Amino acid sequence: MPLKLLECDETIPERLKHVYIKESGEDLTQFLPSSDIPTIPGTLSERGCSFCGAKLVIGGVLKDTIQVIHGPIGCSYNTWHTKRYPSDKDNFQLKHVVSTDMKEGNVVFGGEKRLKQSMLEAFNAFPEIKRMIVYVTCATALIGDDIKAVARDVESELNNEVDIFCVQCPGFAGVSQSKGHHVYNIDWMNEKVGTVEPEISSPYTVNFIGDYNIQGDTEVLEKYMKKLGIQIIAHFTGNGTYDSNRAMHRAQLNITNCARSAGYIANELQRKYGIPRMDISTWGFDYVKEGLMKIGIFFDMEDKVEKLISEEVEKYLPKLEWYKEKLKDKKVCIWTGGPRLWHWTKTLEDELGMKVVAMSSKFGHQEDFEKVISRGSVGALYIDDGNELEFFEVIKMMKPDVILTGPRVGDLVKKLHIPYINGHGYHNGPYMGFEGCLNMARDLYNAIYSPVYRLAAEDIREAE
Ligand code: CFM
């Protein structure tokens, strides 16, 4: 029986269903950790809110769109500062966010007037920007503010020169941020896709779905597509524009990277427009090669792809070998949202020689656990919706050399003098593509070998 009750969970035995250790010969149809269900009372969940899933992960990445958050001021700050997705539009999306700053009086008497005023002010403040996304939050959903009606009103007041998308996904919707991905995908599909016609400049066209240009990831993929002569109609949503996302219906192929946050729109585009969905992984040499080759086969351009791969591999593989030597047998944990577990586990093991000893997912669904457990090694531990005490216990059990996780848990493990790498926003990315794999290896090497964590554990006065 591969489920495991950790010692710290003695008083919440329901956590048993959420912790799994892979045993040899396990049949995933018999056991999987429970996931995508409500957090158990008594555990301090790390999960995010659904509004954040829509805003921070997907909508907020668009580079030419004003983001209006209709709610208390904290909803803006807490969905803004941690994610690093640059753009070639002077990073407009990283610099500005608009909040309606709802106060008690607005909650009592309604916030629609305030919202309308904020939206008009925002368009006025950024006259060159004609696109906007408005998000409802817990407070404004509960009082029933009709953000769609306000948006139509603002559009007509501005002579329909602007276009506004409304995201109606308050923080309490669903069991985690995953619901926010879903709502954004489906509503965008239903309301915006098909409303703009793109300029087609190549016989080969794709959408890149579910890559968010974390520290330049998208630029690496764009470089490959450019070399192959493939036009990217839309990035959903890394370095993407609002209007390119309205034109997604014209691509011949949907290349899906983050299947968790954006598989929904890929499925809808397939259903409604017949565009095939192709899932690829873009971290690690083997996956990138495989992904590019799948694209090459689809467009009947295998020769071109082979040439691209051999050029890139020649450039970066020798350097990777050096890191592989240093990273061999180092133990690593991956504690992120969900998909990065299955994107990364084999790459870290097969290509960098590391041992992935524990993985934790905040909001992965059953399919994410199927993927990661089938790719992971025997003896690795998997947690759904992990909490701090569990993390500390896992650290004691597994003694990792480095942990890929977010800044919050990262700060906790730093106190134990264990290095962490930002598995969400990266340390020094991009991490996608061949060059990205090298960056990731370098960051892991630097983290493990830097003396700073050891020194931080010492009383340096002794050395004086
Ligand atoms: Fe997809 Fe993402 Fe992830 Fe994700 Fe996220 Fe993220 Fe993540 Mo942080 S979209 S599911 S909601 S790959 S923000 S860029 S790193 S938890 S594993």
Tab-separated table of C-alpha atoms and ligand atoms in Angstrom:
chain	number	residue	atom	x	y	z
A	1	MET	CA	0.000	0.000	0.000
A	2	PRO	CA	1.901	3.090	-1.174
A	3	LEU	CA	-0.075	5.701	0.780
A	4	LYS	CA	1.764	7.034	3.819
A	5	LEU	CA	0.645	8.770	6.983
A	6	LEU	CA	3.410	11.121	8.036
A	7	GLU	CA	4.112	11.451	11.755
A	8	CYS	CA	3.062	15.092	11.822
A	9	ASP	CA	-0.323	14.114	10.416
A	10	GLU	CA	-1.279	11.877	13.312
A	11	THR	CA	-4.048	14.257	14.308
A	12	ILE	CA	-5.356	14.646	10.748
A	13	PRO	CA	-5.318	11.051	9.517
A	14	GLU	CA	-7.272	12.101	6.407
A	15	ARG	CA	-3.933	13.353	5.066
A	16	LEU	CA	-3.018	9.713	4.473
A	17	LYS	CA	-4.826	9.854	1.120
A	18	HIS	CA	-2.642	12.743	-0.047
A	19	VAL	CA	0.826	11.264	0.487
A	20	TYR	CA	2.209	8.489	-1.698
A	21	ILE	CA	5.531	6.675	-1.965
A	22	LYS	CA	6.182	4.931	-5.243
A	23	GLU	CA	6.841	1.235	-4.851
A	24	SER	CA	8.093	-1.052	-7.575
A	25	GLY	CA	5.422	-2.718	-9.635
A	26	GLU	CA	2.694	-0.346	-8.445
A	27	ASP	CA	-0.358	-0.136	-10.612
A	28	LEU	CA	-1.514	3.468	-10.841
A	29	THR	CA	-5.072	2.361	-11.479
A	30	GLN	CA	-5.222	1.011	-7.905
A	31	PHE	CA	-3.660	3.868	-5.942
A	32	LEU	CA	-3.139	7.532	-6.589
A	33	PRO	CA	-2.905	10.261	-3.978
A	34	SER	CA	-6.142	12.234	-3.720
A	35	SER	CA	-5.961	15.648	-5.347
A	36	ASP	CA	-8.128	18.493	-6.630
A	37	ILE	CA	-10.446	18.104	-3.667
A	38	PRO	CA	-11.085	20.575	-0.823
A	39	THR	CA	-8.295	21.124	1.686
A	40	ILE	CA	-8.773	19.106	4.863
A	41	PRO	CA	-9.615	21.216	7.931
A	42	GLY	CA	-6.616	21.302	10.236
A	43	THR	CA	-3.943	21.465	7.558
A	44	LEU	CA	-2.341	24.769	6.665
A	45	SER	CA	-2.770	24.720	2.923
A	46	GLU	CA	-0.365	26.385	0.549
A	47	ARG	CA	-2.966	26.642	-2.167
A	48	GLY	CA	-3.697	29.894	-3.921
A	49	CYS	CA	-7.045	31.456	-4.756
A	50	SER	CA	-8.976	31.090	-7.990
A	51	PHE	CA	-8.821	34.797	-8.780
A	52	CYS	CA	-5.031	34.522	-8.571
A	53	GLY	CA	-5.084	31.527	-10.929
A	54	ALA	CA	-6.790	33.663	-13.550
A	55	LYS	CA	-4.921	36.920	-12.973
A	56	LEU	CA	-1.378	36.068	-11.933
A	57	VAL	CA	-0.964	33.015	-14.106
A	58	ILE	CA	-2.796	33.848	-17.345
A	59	GLY	CA	-4.406	37.263	-17.875
A	60	GLY	CA	-1.777	39.368	-16.148
A	61	VAL	CA	0.919	38.132	-18.524
A	62	LEU	CA	-0.522	39.906	-21.585
A	63	LYS	CA	1.743	42.785	-22.473
A	64	ASP	CA	-0.691	45.318	-23.878
A	65	THR	CA	-3.611	45.088	-21.508
A	66	ILE	CA	-4.639	47.159	-18.501
A	67	GLN	CA	-5.397	44.939	-15.519
A	68	VAL	CA	-8.215	46.186	-13.308
A	69	ILE	CA	-8.824	44.341	-10.061
A	70	HIS	CA	-12.202	45.117	-8.593
A	71	GLY	CA	-11.644	44.478	-4.915
A	72	PRO	CA	-9.745	45.445	-1.771
A	73	ILE	CA	-6.244	46.711	-2.338
A	74	GLY	CA	-4.482	43.537	-1.153
A	75	CYS	CA	-5.829	41.495	-4.057
A	76	SER	CA	-3.660	43.590	-6.361
A	77	TYR	CA	-0.387	43.383	-4.538
A	78	ASN	CA	-0.706	39.700	-3.812
A	79	THR	CA	-1.195	38.814	-7.459
A	80	TRP	CA	1.456	41.036	-8.866
A	81	HIS	CA	4.950	41.118	-7.525
A	82	THR	CA	6.238	37.570	-7.468
A	83	LYS	CA	6.005	36.444	-11.047
A	84	ARG	CA	8.719	37.276	-13.574
A	85	TYR	CA	7.300	37.293	-17.067
A	86	PRO	CA	9.009	40.011	-19.064
A	87	SER	CA	7.769	41.316	-22.416
A	88	ASP	CA	9.132	43.253	-25.337
A	89	LYS	CA	6.646	46.043	-24.611
A	90	ASP	CA	8.832	47.741	-22.042
A	91	ASN	CA	7.426	45.384	-19.407
A	92	PHE	CA	4.161	47.325	-19.186
A	93	GLN	CA	2.524	44.289	-17.569
A	94	LEU	CA	5.095	44.147	-14.779
A	95	LYS	CA	4.848	47.825	-13.952
A	96	HIS	CA	1.179	48.639	-13.730
A	97	VAL	CA	-1.932	47.278	-12.108
A	98	VAL	CA	-5.152	49.098	-11.262
A	99	SER	CA	-7.193	48.453	-8.136
A	100	THR	CA	-10.614	49.823	-7.284
A	101	ASP	CA	-9.462	49.759	-3.628
A	102	MET	CA	-12.863	48.778	-2.271
A	103	LYS	CA	-13.557	50.078	1.211
A	104	GLU	CA	-16.303	49.280	3.678
A	105	GLY	CA	-18.631	51.965	2.340
A	106	ASN	CA	-18.300	50.679	-1.224
A	107	VAL	CA	-19.040	47.168	-0.054
A	108	VAL	CA	-22.174	48.368	1.745
A	109	PHE	CA	-23.471	50.622	-1.040
A	110	GLY	CA	-22.105	48.783	-4.088
A	111	GLY	CA	-18.938	49.303	-6.102
A	112	GLU	CA	-20.141	49.634	-9.690
A	113	LYS	CA	-19.802	53.423	-9.879
A	114	ARG	CA	-16.338	53.194	-8.414
A	115	LEU	CA	-15.417	50.497	-10.916
A	116	LYS	CA	-16.621	52.556	-13.863
A	117	GLN	CA	-14.683	55.577	-12.666
A	118	SER	CA	-11.527	53.476	-12.179
A	119	MET	CA	-11.785	51.965	-15.638
A	120	LEU	CA	-12.214	55.355	-17.291
A	121	GLU	CA	-9.337	56.772	-15.265
A	122	ALA	CA	-7.137	53.862	-16.272
A	123	PHE	CA	-7.837	54.280	-19.998
A	124	ASN	CA	-7.141	57.951	-19.539
A	125	ALA	CA	-3.838	57.258	-17.786
A	126	PHE	CA	-2.647	54.916	-20.558
A	127	PRO	CA	-4.116	56.426	-23.715
A	128	GLU	CA	-2.068	54.153	-26.003
A	129	ILE	CA	-3.621	51.019	-24.436
A	130	LYS	CA	-7.050	50.020	-25.718
A	131	ARG	CA	-7.469	46.646	-24.070
A	132	MET	CA	-8.446	45.800	-20.515
A	133	ILE	CA	-9.184	42.823	-18.302
A	134	VAL	CA	-11.406	43.342	-15.270
A	135	TYR	CA	-11.432	40.801	-12.457
A	136	VAL	CA	-14.058	40.323	-9.821
A	137	THR	CA	-12.739	39.332	-6.356
A	138	CYS	CA	-14.380	37.767	-3.298
A	139	ALA	CA	-15.784	41.027	-1.940
A	140	THR	CA	-17.253	42.284	-5.196
A	141	ALA	CA	-18.654	38.898	-6.175
A	142	LEU	CA	-20.445	38.613	-2.840
A	143	ILE	CA	-22.129	41.996	-3.181
A	144	GLY	CA	-23.111	41.117	-6.726
A	145	ASP	CA	-21.472	43.934	-8.673
A	146	ASP	CA	-22.230	43.383	-12.359
A	147	ILE	CA	-18.804	43.927	-13.890
A	148	LYS	CA	-19.972	42.901	-17.350
A	149	ALA	CA	-22.644	45.580	-17.436
A	150	VAL	CA	-20.092	48.187	-16.317
A	151	ALA	CA	-17.648	46.991	-18.994
A	152	ARG	CA	-20.261	47.355	-21.769
A	153	ASP	CA	-21.103	50.795	-20.442
A	154	VAL	CA	-17.432	51.872	-20.515
A	155	GLU	CA	-16.946	50.423	-24.005
A	156	SER	CA	-19.855	52.404	-25.400
A	157	GLU	CA	-18.841	55.563	-23.559
A	158	LEU	CA	-15.448	55.272	-25.271
A	159	ASN	CA	-17.101	54.809	-28.676
A	160	ASN	CA	-16.236	51.112	-28.763
A	161	GLU	CA	-12.598	51.925	-29.398
A	162	VAL	CA	-11.668	49.749	-26.445
A	163	ASP	CA	-12.245	46.062	-25.745
A	164	ILE	CA	-12.741	44.665	-22.251
A	165	PHE	CA	-12.678	41.070	-20.977
A	166	CYS	CA	-14.365	40.293	-17.676
A	167	VAL	CA	-13.100	37.491	-15.457
A	168	GLN	CA	-15.776	36.357	-13.039
A	169	CYS	CA	-13.827	34.035	-10.826
A	170	PRO	CA	-13.704	35.132	-7.181
A	171	GLY	CA	-11.095	33.672	-4.839
A	172	PHE	CA	-13.537	31.258	-3.277
A	173	ALA	CA	-14.491	29.537	-6.548
A	174	GLY	CA	-13.253	25.954	-6.778
A	175	VAL	CA	-10.760	24.270	-4.463
A	176	SER	CA	-7.561	25.989	-5.632
A	177	GLN	CA	-6.138	28.384	-8.209
A	178	SER	CA	-6.762	25.679	-10.798
A	179	LYS	CA	-10.380	26.849	-11.068
A	180	GLY	CA	-9.162	30.269	-12.147
A	181	HIS	CA	-7.246	28.765	-15.065
A	182	HIS	CA	-10.379	26.922	-16.130
A	183	VAL	CA	-12.709	29.928	-15.947
A	184	TYR	CA	-10.280	32.172	-17.835
A	185	ASN	CA	-9.745	29.562	-20.587
A	186	ILE	CA	-13.400	28.819	-21.177
A	187	ASP	CA	-14.663	32.403	-20.971
A	188	TRP	CA	-11.903	33.678	-23.248
A	189	MET	CA	-12.766	30.949	-25.727
A	190	ASN	CA	-16.469	31.717	-25.624
A	191	GLU	CA	-16.254	35.485	-25.654
A	192	LYS	CA	-13.088	36.519	-27.478
A	193	VAL	CA	-11.658	33.829	-29.758
A	194	GLY	CA	-12.790	34.406	-33.317
A	195	THR	CA	-13.315	38.154	-32.974
A	196	VAL	CA	-10.061	39.224	-34.692
A	197	GLU	CA	-8.562	37.944	-37.938
A	198	PRO	CA	-4.753	37.629	-37.921
A	199	GLU	CA	-2.374	38.469	-40.740
A	200	ILE	CA	-1.017	35.193	-41.996
A	201	SER	CA	2.599	35.370	-43.158
A	202	SER	CA	3.620	31.700	-43.327
A	203	PRO	CA	2.131	28.458	-44.629
A	204	TYR	CA	2.817	27.044	-41.154
A	205	THR	CA	0.940	28.500	-38.203
A	206	VAL	CA	0.714	27.536	-34.536
A	207	ASN	CA	-0.504	28.764	-31.185
A	208	PHE	CA	1.786	28.254	-28.209
A	209	ILE	CA	-0.528	27.409	-25.350
A	210	GLY	CA	0.453	27.457	-21.674
A	211	ASP	CA	3.850	29.072	-21.680
A	212	TYR	CA	4.149	32.298	-19.789
A	213	ASN	CA	7.553	33.649	-20.773
A	214	ILE	CA	8.998	33.065	-17.350
A	215	GLN	CA	12.299	34.940	-17.528
A	216	GLY	CA	12.317	34.719	-21.313
A	217	ASP	CA	11.136	31.124	-21.926
A	218	THR	CA	8.874	32.246	-24.743
A	219	GLU	CA	11.698	34.021	-26.514
A	220	VAL	CA	13.626	30.747	-26.719
A	221	LEU	CA	10.643	28.995	-28.305
A	222	GLU	CA	10.083	31.925	-30.659
A	223	LYS	CA	13.680	31.658	-31.830
A	224	TYR	CA	13.165	28.002	-32.773
A	225	MET	CA	9.904	28.702	-34.599
A	226	LYS	CA	11.529	31.551	-36.499
A	227	LYS	CA	14.334	29.273	-37.655
A	228	LEU	CA	11.740	26.790	-38.896
A	229	GLY	CA	9.678	29.454	-40.653
A	230	ILE	CA	6.642	28.800	-38.457
A	231	GLN	CA	4.379	31.723	-37.594
A	232	ILE	CA	3.141	31.919	-34.020
A	233	ILE	CA	-0.358	33.369	-34.202
A	234	ALA	CA	-0.770	33.590	-30.433
A	235	HIS	CA	1.071	32.923	-27.256
A	236	PHE	CA	-1.411	31.994	-24.571
A	237	THR	CA	-0.100	34.085	-22.895
A	238	GLY	CA	3.691	34.686	-22.549
A	239	ASN	CA	4.703	37.943	-24.239
A	240	GLY	CA	1.270	37.739	-25.879
A	241	THR	CA	-1.130	40.454	-26.954
A	242	TYR	CA	-4.841	40.639	-26.253
A	243	ASP	CA	-5.759	40.723	-29.928
A	244	SER	CA	-3.462	37.852	-30.946
A	245	ASN	CA	-5.328	35.763	-28.384
A	246	ARG	CA	-8.588	36.695	-30.108
A	247	ALA	CA	-7.191	35.252	-33.334
A	248	MET	CA	-6.293	31.783	-32.013
A	249	HIS	CA	-8.906	30.127	-34.222
A	250	ARG	CA	-6.687	30.572	-37.293
A	251	ALA	CA	-3.709	28.406	-36.268
A	252	GLN	CA	-3.180	24.985	-37.829
A	253	LEU	CA	-1.764	23.479	-34.653
A	254	ASN	CA	-2.002	24.100	-30.916
A	255	ILE	CA	1.244	23.324	-29.138
A	256	THR	CA	0.364	22.826	-25.492
A	257	ASN	CA	3.047	23.132	-22.869
A	258	CYS	CA	1.273	23.630	-19.548
A	259	ALA	CA	-1.581	21.196	-19.973
A	260	ARG	CA	-2.899	21.974	-16.488
A	261	SER	CA	-3.466	25.709	-16.881
A	262	ALA	CA	-4.305	25.801	-20.571
A	263	GLY	CA	-5.300	22.348	-21.801
A	264	TYR	CA	-8.914	23.529	-21.629
A	265	ILE	CA	-8.576	26.108	-24.377
A	266	ALA	CA	-6.601	23.677	-26.522
A	267	ASN	CA	-9.454	21.184	-26.195
A	268	GLU	CA	-12.066	23.819	-27.009
A	269	LEU	CA	-10.132	24.977	-30.078
A	270	GLN	CA	-10.034	21.374	-31.208
A	271	ARG	CA	-13.724	20.863	-30.602
A	272	LYS	CA	-14.954	24.094	-32.130
A	273	TYR	CA	-12.432	24.706	-34.919
A	274	GLY	CA	-10.867	21.266	-35.430
A	275	ILE	CA	-7.342	22.469	-34.603
A	276	PRO	CA	-5.271	19.527	-33.349
A	277	ARG	CA	-3.712	19.666	-29.881
A	278	MET	CA	-0.098	18.555	-29.528
A	279	ASP	CA	1.297	18.305	-25.988
A	280	ILE	CA	5.019	18.801	-25.580
A	281	SER	CA	7.494	19.466	-22.776
A	282	THR	CA	9.983	22.222	-23.294
A	283	TRP	CA	12.378	21.700	-20.374
A	284	GLY	CA	15.298	19.312	-20.893
A	285	PHE	CA	17.218	18.260	-23.996
A	286	ASP	CA	15.310	15.044	-24.658
A	287	TYR	CA	11.871	16.607	-24.336
A	288	VAL	CA	12.791	19.635	-26.436
A	289	LYS	CA	14.186	17.392	-29.150
A	290	GLU	CA	11.070	15.219	-29.024
A	291	GLY	CA	8.760	18.239	-29.058
A	292	LEU	CA	10.495	19.903	-31.980
A	293	MET	CA	10.503	16.646	-33.893
A	294	LYS	CA	6.757	16.207	-33.352
A	295	ILE	CA	6.222	19.694	-34.786
A	296	GLY	CA	8.554	18.826	-37.675
A	297	ILE	CA	6.579	15.687	-38.472
A	298	PHE	CA	3.288	17.583	-38.314
A	299	PHE	CA	4.481	20.156	-40.859
A	300	ASP	CA	6.545	17.688	-42.846
A	301	MET	CA	9.823	19.485	-42.167
A	302	GLU	CA	11.851	16.859	-40.314
A	303	ASP	CA	15.094	17.807	-42.116
A	304	LYS	CA	14.915	21.400	-40.982
A	305	VAL	CA	14.171	20.321	-37.434
A	306	GLU	CA	17.042	17.852	-37.386
A	307	LYS	CA	19.406	20.595	-38.477
A	308	LEU	CA	18.111	22.967	-35.813
A	309	ILE	CA	18.447	20.315	-33.124
A	310	SER	CA	21.981	19.341	-34.094
A	311	GLU	CA	23.124	22.987	-34.139
A	312	GLU	CA	21.653	23.683	-30.720
A	313	VAL	CA	22.823	20.441	-29.157
A	314	GLU	CA	26.338	21.006	-30.419
A	315	LYS	CA	26.331	24.458	-28.893
A	316	TYR	CA	25.056	23.536	-25.440
A	317	LEU	CA	25.540	19.818	-24.719
A	318	PRO	CA	29.275	19.915	-23.901
A	319	LYS	CA	28.619	22.533	-21.223
A	320	LEU	CA	25.803	20.443	-19.783
A	321	GLU	CA	28.157	17.483	-19.386
A	322	TRP	CA	30.301	19.507	-16.993
A	323	TYR	CA	27.324	20.261	-14.754
A	324	LYS	CA	26.080	16.698	-14.955
A	325	GLU	CA	29.312	15.524	-13.432
A	326	LYS	CA	28.849	17.919	-10.503
A	327	LEU	CA	25.135	17.252	-10.007
A	328	LYS	CA	25.390	13.467	-10.119
A	329	ASP	CA	23.448	11.777	-7.311
A	330	LYS	CA	22.513	15.078	-5.665
A	331	LYS	CA	19.093	14.813	-4.086
A	332	VAL	CA	16.419	17.274	-5.117
A	333	CYS	CA	12.773	17.988	-4.217
A	334	ILE	CA	10.281	19.634	-6.591
A	335	TRP	CA	7.549	21.461	-4.712
A	336	THR	CA	5.585	23.594	-7.153
A	337	GLY	CA	2.085	23.780	-8.618
A	338	GLY	CA	1.740	20.408	-10.329
A	339	PRO	CA	2.844	20.160	-13.964
A	340	ARG	CA	6.462	21.030	-13.330
A	341	LEU	CA	6.717	17.810	-11.362
A	342	TRP	CA	6.103	15.698	-14.455
A	343	HIS	CA	7.895	18.104	-16.789
A	344	TRP	CA	11.058	18.035	-14.691
A	345	THR	CA	11.462	14.737	-12.864
A	346	LYS	CA	12.937	12.690	-15.730
A	347	THR	CA	15.010	15.581	-17.010
A	348	LEU	CA	16.659	16.104	-13.634
A	349	GLU	CA	17.304	12.384	-13.293
A	350	ASP	CA	18.219	11.314	-16.815
A	351	GLU	CA	19.972	14.426	-18.063
A	352	LEU	CA	21.490	15.912	-14.929
A	353	GLY	CA	22.005	12.656	-13.034
A	354	MET	CA	20.167	13.908	-9.946
A	355	LYS	CA	17.821	11.950	-7.710
A	356	VAL	CA	14.346	13.425	-7.329
A	357	VAL	CA	13.397	12.257	-3.853
A	358	ALA	CA	10.156	14.120	-3.141
A	359	MET	CA	7.553	16.062	-5.056
A	360	SER	CA	4.667	18.154	-3.870
A	361	SER	CA	1.853	19.605	-5.923
A	362	LYS	CA	-0.396	22.440	-4.813
A	363	PHE	CA	-3.242	21.918	-7.205
A	364	GLY	CA	-2.429	19.116	-9.667
A	365	HIS	CA	-5.324	16.920	-10.738
A	366	GLN	CA	-5.362	13.119	-10.985
A	367	GLU	CA	-3.907	13.221	-14.496
A	368	ASP	CA	-0.930	15.219	-13.205
A	369	PHE	CA	-0.229	12.586	-10.557
A	370	GLU	CA	-0.581	9.814	-13.124
A	371	LYS	CA	1.987	11.519	-15.306
A	372	VAL	CA	4.485	12.293	-12.579
A	373	ILE	CA	4.283	8.979	-10.751
A	374	SER	CA	4.722	7.066	-13.981
A	375	ARG	CA	7.786	9.168	-14.819
A	376	GLY	CA	9.246	9.283	-11.302
A	377	SER	CA	11.545	6.806	-9.588
A	378	VAL	CA	10.678	4.105	-7.096
A	379	GLY	CA	11.046	5.408	-3.542
A	380	ALA	CA	10.123	9.002	-4.413
A	381	LEU	CA	7.489	10.603	-2.230
A	382	TYR	CA	4.544	12.542	-3.671
A	383	ILE	CA	2.344	14.957	-1.746
A	384	ASP	CA	-0.839	16.705	-2.741
A	385	ASP	CA	-1.555	20.058	-1.062
A	386	GLY	CA	1.413	19.748	1.294
A	387	ASN	CA	1.783	21.750	4.480
A	388	GLU	CA	4.827	23.109	6.290
A	389	LEU	CA	5.089	20.392	8.919
A	390	GLU	CA	4.976	17.769	6.203
A	391	PHE	CA	7.724	19.568	4.323
A	392	PHE	CA	9.931	19.616	7.397
A	393	GLU	CA	9.342	15.903	7.980
A	394	VAL	CA	10.114	15.091	4.361
A	395	ILE	CA	13.350	17.063	4.601
A	396	LYS	CA	14.363	14.963	7.615
A	397	MET	CA	13.465	11.734	5.806
A	398	MET	CA	14.990	12.490	2.437
A	399	LYS	CA	17.845	14.918	3.223
A	400	PRO	CA	17.690	16.820	-0.077
A	401	ASP	CA	20.677	18.843	-1.308
A	402	VAL	CA	18.452	21.413	-3.003
A	403	ILE	CA	14.744	22.210	-3.331
A	404	LEU	CA	12.905	23.663	-6.297
A	405	THR	CA	10.045	25.637	-4.785
A	406	GLY	CA	8.537	29.093	-4.351
A	407	PRO	CA	9.860	31.987	-2.294
A	408	ARG	CA	7.578	31.317	0.664
A	409	VAL	CA	8.585	27.707	1.249
A	410	GLY	CA	12.041	28.662	0.001
A	411	ASP	CA	12.438	31.011	2.910
A	412	LEU	CA	11.486	28.248	5.314
A	413	VAL	CA	14.026	25.815	3.932
A	414	LYS	CA	16.680	28.528	3.904
A	415	LYS	CA	16.336	28.628	7.673
A	416	LEU	CA	17.399	24.989	7.690
A	417	HIS	CA	20.382	26.063	5.569
A	418	ILE	CA	19.206	24.110	2.588
A	419	PRO	CA	19.432	25.938	-0.728
A	420	TYR	CA	16.354	26.495	-2.817
A	421	ILE	CA	15.838	27.478	-6.434
A	422	ASN	CA	12.728	29.390	-7.394
A	423	GLY	CA	10.797	26.708	-9.231
A	424	HIS	CA	8.091	29.180	-10.269
A	425	GLY	CA	9.851	32.389	-11.348
A	426	TYR	CA	13.357	30.812	-11.679
A	427	HIS	CA	16.629	32.223	-10.371
A	428	ASN	CA	18.407	33.032	-13.642
A	429	GLY	CA	16.237	31.828	-16.501
A	430	PRO	CA	15.066	31.089	-19.092
A	431	TYR	CA	14.925	27.384	-18.254
A	432	MET	CA	13.116	26.231	-21.416
A	433	GLY	CA	14.912	24.926	-24.474
A	434	PHE	CA	18.494	23.696	-24.770
A	435	GLU	CA	20.089	26.845	-23.405
A	436	GLY	CA	17.475	26.925	-20.653
A	437	CYS	CA	18.393	23.447	-19.470
A	438	LEU	CA	21.943	24.684	-19.101
A	439	ASN	CA	20.780	27.696	-17.078
A	440	MET	CA	18.821	25.408	-14.804
A	441	ALA	CA	21.832	23.142	-14.321
A	442	ARG	CA	24.014	26.149	-13.528
A	443	ASP	CA	21.530	27.487	-10.956
A	444	LEU	CA	21.290	24.064	-9.304
A	445	TYR	CA	25.064	23.766	-9.257
A	446	ASN	CA	25.505	27.255	-7.798
A	447	ALA	CA	22.900	26.571	-5.125
A	448	ILE	CA	24.375	23.261	-4.036
A	449	TYR	CA	28.030	24.252	-4.136
A	450	SER	CA	27.830	27.813	-2.879
A	451	PRO	CA	29.276	28.026	0.650
A	452	VAL	CA	26.744	30.680	1.622
A	453	TYR	CA	24.240	28.321	3.252
A	454	ARG	CA	26.923	26.573	5.278
A	455	LEU	CA	28.349	29.921	6.320
A	456	ALA	CA	24.907	31.167	7.304
A	457	ALA	CA	24.729	28.348	9.824
A	458	GLU	CA	27.979	29.410	11.465
A	459	ASP	CA	28.667	32.072	13.993
A	460	ILE	CA	31.019	34.149	11.900
A	461	ARG	CA	32.327	36.046	14.922
A	462	GLU	CA	34.450	32.949	15.615
A	463	ALA	CA	36.297	33.539	12.383
A	464	GLU	CA	37.392	37.071	13.295
B	1	CFM	FE1	1.333	25.725	-15.473
B	1	CFM	FE2	2.881	27.537	-14.869
B	1	CFM	FE3	2.666	25.214	-13.481
B	1	CFM	FE4	0.724	26.965	-13.421
B	1	CFM	FE5	1.658	28.164	-11.169
B	1	CFM	FE6	3.775	28.789	-12.690
B	1	CFM	FE7	3.592	26.446	-11.351
B	1	CFM	MO1	3.916	28.716	-10.103
B	1	CFM	S1	0.908	27.817	-15.295
B	1	CFM	S2	0.563	24.948	-13.607
B	1	CFM	S3	-0.396	27.985	-11.788
B	1	CFM	S4	3.503	25.572	-15.393
B	1	CFM	S5	2.621	29.982	-11.417
B	1	CFM	S6	4.141	29.269	-14.805
B	1	CFM	S7	5.225	27.747	-11.678
B	1	CFM	S8	2.481	26.999	-9.661
B	1	CFM	S9	3.811	24.315	-11.888
